[in-house]
Coordinates of C-alpha atoms in Angstrom, one line a residue:
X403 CA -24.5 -7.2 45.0
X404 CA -22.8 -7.5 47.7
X405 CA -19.4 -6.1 46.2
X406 CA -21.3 -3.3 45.2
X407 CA -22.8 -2.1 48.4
X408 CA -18.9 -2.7 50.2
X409 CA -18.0 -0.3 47.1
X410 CA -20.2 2.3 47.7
X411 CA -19.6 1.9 51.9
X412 CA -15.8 2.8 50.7
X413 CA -16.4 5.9 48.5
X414 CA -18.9 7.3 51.7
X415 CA -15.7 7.1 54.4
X416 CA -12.5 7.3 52.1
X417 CA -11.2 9.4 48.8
X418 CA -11.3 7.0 46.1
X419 CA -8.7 8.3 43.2
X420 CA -10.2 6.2 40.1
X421 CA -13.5 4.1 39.6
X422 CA -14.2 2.4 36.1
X423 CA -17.8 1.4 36.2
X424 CA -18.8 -1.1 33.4
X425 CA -22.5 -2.2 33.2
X426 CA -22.8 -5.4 31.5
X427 CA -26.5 -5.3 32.0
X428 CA -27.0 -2.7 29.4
X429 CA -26.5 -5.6 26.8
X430 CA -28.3 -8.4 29.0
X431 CA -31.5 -7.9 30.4
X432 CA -30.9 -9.5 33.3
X433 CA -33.9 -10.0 35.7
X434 CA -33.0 -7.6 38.5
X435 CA -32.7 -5.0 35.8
X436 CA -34.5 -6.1 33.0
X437 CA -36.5 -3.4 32.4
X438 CA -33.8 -1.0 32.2
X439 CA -31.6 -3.1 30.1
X440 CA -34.3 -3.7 27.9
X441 CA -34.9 0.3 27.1
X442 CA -30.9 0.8 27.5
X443 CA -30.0 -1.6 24.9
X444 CA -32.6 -0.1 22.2
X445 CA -31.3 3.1 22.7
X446 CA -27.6 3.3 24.3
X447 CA -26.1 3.8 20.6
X448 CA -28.5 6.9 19.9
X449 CA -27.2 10.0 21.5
X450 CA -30.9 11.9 21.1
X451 CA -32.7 9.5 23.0
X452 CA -29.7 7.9 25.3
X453 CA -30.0 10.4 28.4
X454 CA -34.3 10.7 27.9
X455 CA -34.8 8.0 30.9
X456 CA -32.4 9.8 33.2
X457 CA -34.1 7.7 35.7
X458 CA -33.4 4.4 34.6
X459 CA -29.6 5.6 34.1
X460 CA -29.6 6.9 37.6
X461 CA -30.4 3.4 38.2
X462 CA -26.7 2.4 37.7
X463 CA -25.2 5.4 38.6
X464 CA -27.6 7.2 41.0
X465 CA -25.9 5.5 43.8
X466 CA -22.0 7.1 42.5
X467 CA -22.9 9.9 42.6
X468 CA -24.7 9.9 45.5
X469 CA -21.9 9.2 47.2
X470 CA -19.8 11.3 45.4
X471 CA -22.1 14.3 47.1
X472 CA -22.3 13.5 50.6
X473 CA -18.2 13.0 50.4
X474 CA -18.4 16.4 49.1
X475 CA -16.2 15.0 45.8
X476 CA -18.7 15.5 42.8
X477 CA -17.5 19.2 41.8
X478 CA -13.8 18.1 41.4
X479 CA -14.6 14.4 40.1
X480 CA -14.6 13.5 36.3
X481 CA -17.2 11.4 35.1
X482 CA -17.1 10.1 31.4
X483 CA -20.3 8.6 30.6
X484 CA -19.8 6.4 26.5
X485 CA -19.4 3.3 25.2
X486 CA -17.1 0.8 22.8
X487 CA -18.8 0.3 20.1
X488 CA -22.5 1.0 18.9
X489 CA -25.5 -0.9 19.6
X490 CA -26.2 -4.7 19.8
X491 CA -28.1 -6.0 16.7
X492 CA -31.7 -5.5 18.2
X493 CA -30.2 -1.8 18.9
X494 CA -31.7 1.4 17.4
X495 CA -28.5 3.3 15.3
X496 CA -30.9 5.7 13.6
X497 CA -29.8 7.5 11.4
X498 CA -26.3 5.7 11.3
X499 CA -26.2 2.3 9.2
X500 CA -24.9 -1.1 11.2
X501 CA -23.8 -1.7 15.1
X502 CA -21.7 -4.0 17.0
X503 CA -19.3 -5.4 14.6
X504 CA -19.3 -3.4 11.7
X505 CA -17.2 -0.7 10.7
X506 CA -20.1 1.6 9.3
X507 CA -20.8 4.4 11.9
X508 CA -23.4 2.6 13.6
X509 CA -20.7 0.2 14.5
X510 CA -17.9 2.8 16.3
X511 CA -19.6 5.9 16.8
X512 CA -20.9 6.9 20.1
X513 CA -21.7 9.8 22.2
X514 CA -19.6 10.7 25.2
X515 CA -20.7 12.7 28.0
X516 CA -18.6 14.2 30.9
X517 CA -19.6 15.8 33.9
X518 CA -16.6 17.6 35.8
X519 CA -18.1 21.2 36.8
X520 CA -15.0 22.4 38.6
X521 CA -13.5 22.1 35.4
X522 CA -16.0 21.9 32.3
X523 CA -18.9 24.9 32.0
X524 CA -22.3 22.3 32.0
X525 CA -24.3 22.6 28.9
X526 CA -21.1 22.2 26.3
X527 CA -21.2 20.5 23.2
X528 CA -18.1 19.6 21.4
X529 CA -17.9 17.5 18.0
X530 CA -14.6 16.5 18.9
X531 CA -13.7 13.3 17.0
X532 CA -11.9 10.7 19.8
X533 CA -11.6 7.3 20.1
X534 CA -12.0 5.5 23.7
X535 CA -8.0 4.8 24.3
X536 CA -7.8 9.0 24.2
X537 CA -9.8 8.5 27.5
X538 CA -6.8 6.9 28.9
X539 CA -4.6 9.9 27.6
X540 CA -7.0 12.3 29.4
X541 CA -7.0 11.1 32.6
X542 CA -3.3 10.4 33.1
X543 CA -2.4 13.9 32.3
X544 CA -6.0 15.4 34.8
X545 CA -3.4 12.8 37.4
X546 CA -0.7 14.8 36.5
X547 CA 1.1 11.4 35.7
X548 CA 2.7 10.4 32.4
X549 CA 3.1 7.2 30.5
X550 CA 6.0 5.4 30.9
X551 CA 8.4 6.1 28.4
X552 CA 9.1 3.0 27.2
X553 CA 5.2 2.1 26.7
X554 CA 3.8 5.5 24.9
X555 CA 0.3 5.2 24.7
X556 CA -1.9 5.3 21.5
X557 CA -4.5 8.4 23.0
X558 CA -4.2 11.5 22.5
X559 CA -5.2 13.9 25.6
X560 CA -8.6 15.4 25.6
X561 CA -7.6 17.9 28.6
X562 CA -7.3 21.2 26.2
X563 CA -10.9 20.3 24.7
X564 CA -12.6 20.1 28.0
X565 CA -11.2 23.0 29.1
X566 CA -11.9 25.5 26.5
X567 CA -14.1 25.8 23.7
X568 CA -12.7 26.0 20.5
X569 CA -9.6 23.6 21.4
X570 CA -10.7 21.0 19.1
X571 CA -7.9 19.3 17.1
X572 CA -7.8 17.1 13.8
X573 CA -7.6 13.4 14.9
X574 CA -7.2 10.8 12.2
X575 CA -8.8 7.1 13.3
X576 CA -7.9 4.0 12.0
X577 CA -9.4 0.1 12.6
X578 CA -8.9 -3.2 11.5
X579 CA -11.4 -6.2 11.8
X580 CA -11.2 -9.9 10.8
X581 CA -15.3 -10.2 10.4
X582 CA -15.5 -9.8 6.5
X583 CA -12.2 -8.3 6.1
X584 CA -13.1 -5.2 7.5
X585 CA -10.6 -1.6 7.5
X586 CA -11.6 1.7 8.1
X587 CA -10.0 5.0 8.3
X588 CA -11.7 8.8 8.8
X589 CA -9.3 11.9 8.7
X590 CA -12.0 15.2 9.2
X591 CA -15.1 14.4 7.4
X592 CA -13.8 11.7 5.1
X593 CA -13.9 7.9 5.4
X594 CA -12.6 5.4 3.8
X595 CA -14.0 1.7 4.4
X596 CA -13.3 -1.6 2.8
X597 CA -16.2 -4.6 3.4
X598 CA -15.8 -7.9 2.0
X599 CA -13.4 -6.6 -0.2
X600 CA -15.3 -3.8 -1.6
X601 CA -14.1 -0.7 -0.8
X602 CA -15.8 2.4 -0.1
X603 CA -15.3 6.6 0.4
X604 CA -17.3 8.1 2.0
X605 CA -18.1 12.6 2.7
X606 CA -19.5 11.9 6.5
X607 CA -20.6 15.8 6.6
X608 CA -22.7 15.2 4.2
X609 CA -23.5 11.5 4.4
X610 CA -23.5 9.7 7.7
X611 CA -25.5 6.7 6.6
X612 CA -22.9 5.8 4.4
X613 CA -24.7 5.8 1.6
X614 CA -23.2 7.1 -1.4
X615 CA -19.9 5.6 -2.9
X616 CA -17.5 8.6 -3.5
X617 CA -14.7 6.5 -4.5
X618 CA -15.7 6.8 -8.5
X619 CA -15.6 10.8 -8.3
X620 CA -12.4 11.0 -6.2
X621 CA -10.2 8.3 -6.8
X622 CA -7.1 9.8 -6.0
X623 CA -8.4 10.5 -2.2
X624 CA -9.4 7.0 -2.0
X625 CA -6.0 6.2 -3.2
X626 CA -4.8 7.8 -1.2
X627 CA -6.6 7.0 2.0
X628 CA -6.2 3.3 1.0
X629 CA -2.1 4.4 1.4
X630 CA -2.4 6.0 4.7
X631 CA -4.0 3.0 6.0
X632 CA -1.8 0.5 4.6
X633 CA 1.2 2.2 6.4
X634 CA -0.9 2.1 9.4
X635 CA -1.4 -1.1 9.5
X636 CA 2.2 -1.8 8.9
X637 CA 2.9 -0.4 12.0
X638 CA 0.4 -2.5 13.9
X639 CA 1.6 -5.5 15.3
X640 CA -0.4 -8.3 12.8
X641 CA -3.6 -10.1 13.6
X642 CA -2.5 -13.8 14.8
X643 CA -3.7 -16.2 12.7
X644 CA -5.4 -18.3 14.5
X645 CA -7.8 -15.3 15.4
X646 CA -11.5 -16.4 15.1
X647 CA -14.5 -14.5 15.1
X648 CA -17.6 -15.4 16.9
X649 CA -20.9 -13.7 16.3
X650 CA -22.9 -16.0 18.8
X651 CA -25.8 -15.5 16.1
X652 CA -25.8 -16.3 12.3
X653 CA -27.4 -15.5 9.1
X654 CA -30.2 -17.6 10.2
X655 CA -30.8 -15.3 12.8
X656 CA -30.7 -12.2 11.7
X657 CA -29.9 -10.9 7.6
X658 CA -26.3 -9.2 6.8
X659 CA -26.8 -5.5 7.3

């Protein structure tokens, strides 16, 4: 487009501090993309085959870095490649159960991929649980900047993790969904969920499909969990009322996962 191509002319001739990038035509296939968007949007919530078509990625992005290299930027630019949320209903979650809208792990976990070689030694992996407002956390403090004191943000910094190996940090999560009454908290490897008013524990280290009800054998952790989110979400501002959900598709469509 033509905003696009003014973009790119601006990152070739100035320093451009911050660029957020969002590619709605992962999840529509529109025409000038469609076969990328097509294979994207099968795979984009499977972190083994995500990055296998590096050329159809480079298709979006090809053109960033690109001019990220001839500005001479790229070794001292961070680039966080991920998502927010897992894959469409058509998507491929394999081996986690659900996607867009649920609360299983096919519905909130994602890869994340940075690329940042001034800073991060290439080939890293880190199992670094995170959720996508840490993001904002991160690059704040890589700015040197801080939040304002009177707004304190919700992230937590990923800085110390990219940096070293071995930095990683216990990070409790916590979510909240109208669409079938939906809560969800994971502190390390447990998870507690709640689904149509059925509720859920769940050892993700050694089930991440979700698939066998621990609640029974440990009640008091899913007592306990159930606390911890409660006083959570009492210190959440609440849903409005008048909050609706909208699937665009039905049962008709498509079967409850």
């Amino acid at each position: 487009t033509n905003s696009t191509l003014s973009l790119k002319r601006a990152m070739m001739t100035t320093k451009v501090e911050t660029l957020c990038l969002a590619i709605n035509a992962i999840f529509k296939p529109f025409k000038w993309l469609s076969s990328i968007s097509i294979l994207l949007m099968n795979s984009f919530n499977d972190s083994k085959s995500i990055f296998s078509n590096p050329s159809s990625i480079a298709g979006f992005f090809g053109w960033v870095i690109d001019a990220l290299k001839r500005t001479d930027q790229i070794d001292n630019t961070l680039i966080v490649f991920t998502s927010d949320n897992g894959g469409e209903r058509f998507s491929d979650s394999w081996p986690l159960v659900g996607g867009k809208m649920d609360l299983t792990e096919g519905g909130i976990r994602v890869p994340w991929v940075i690329h940042w070689p001034s800073m991060v030694t290439a080939g890293r992996v880190s199992h670094q649980v995170c959720m996508s407002m840490d993001w904002t956390a991160t690059m704040l403090e890589v700015a040197g900047a801080k939040p304002h004191p009177d707004y304190p943000l919700d992230g937590i910094s990923l800085l110390p993790v990219m940096r070293q190996s071995g930095c990683e940090f216990e990070r409790p999560l916590f979510w909240r969904m109208n669409h079938r009454g939906q809560r969800a908290y994971r502190h390390g490897a447990w998870k507690y969920l709640k689904v149509d008013g059925h509720e859920y524990l769940f050892d993700l280290s050694l089930d991440e499909r979700e698939r066998a009800n621990l609640g029974g054998r440990h009640p008091q952790r899913l007592a306990d969990m159930r606390i911890a989110w409660e006083q959570w979400n009492d210190s959440m501002p609440a849903i409005p009322s008048d909050a609706k959900v909208s699937l665009g598709y039905s049962m008709q469509d498509m079967p409850q996962r």
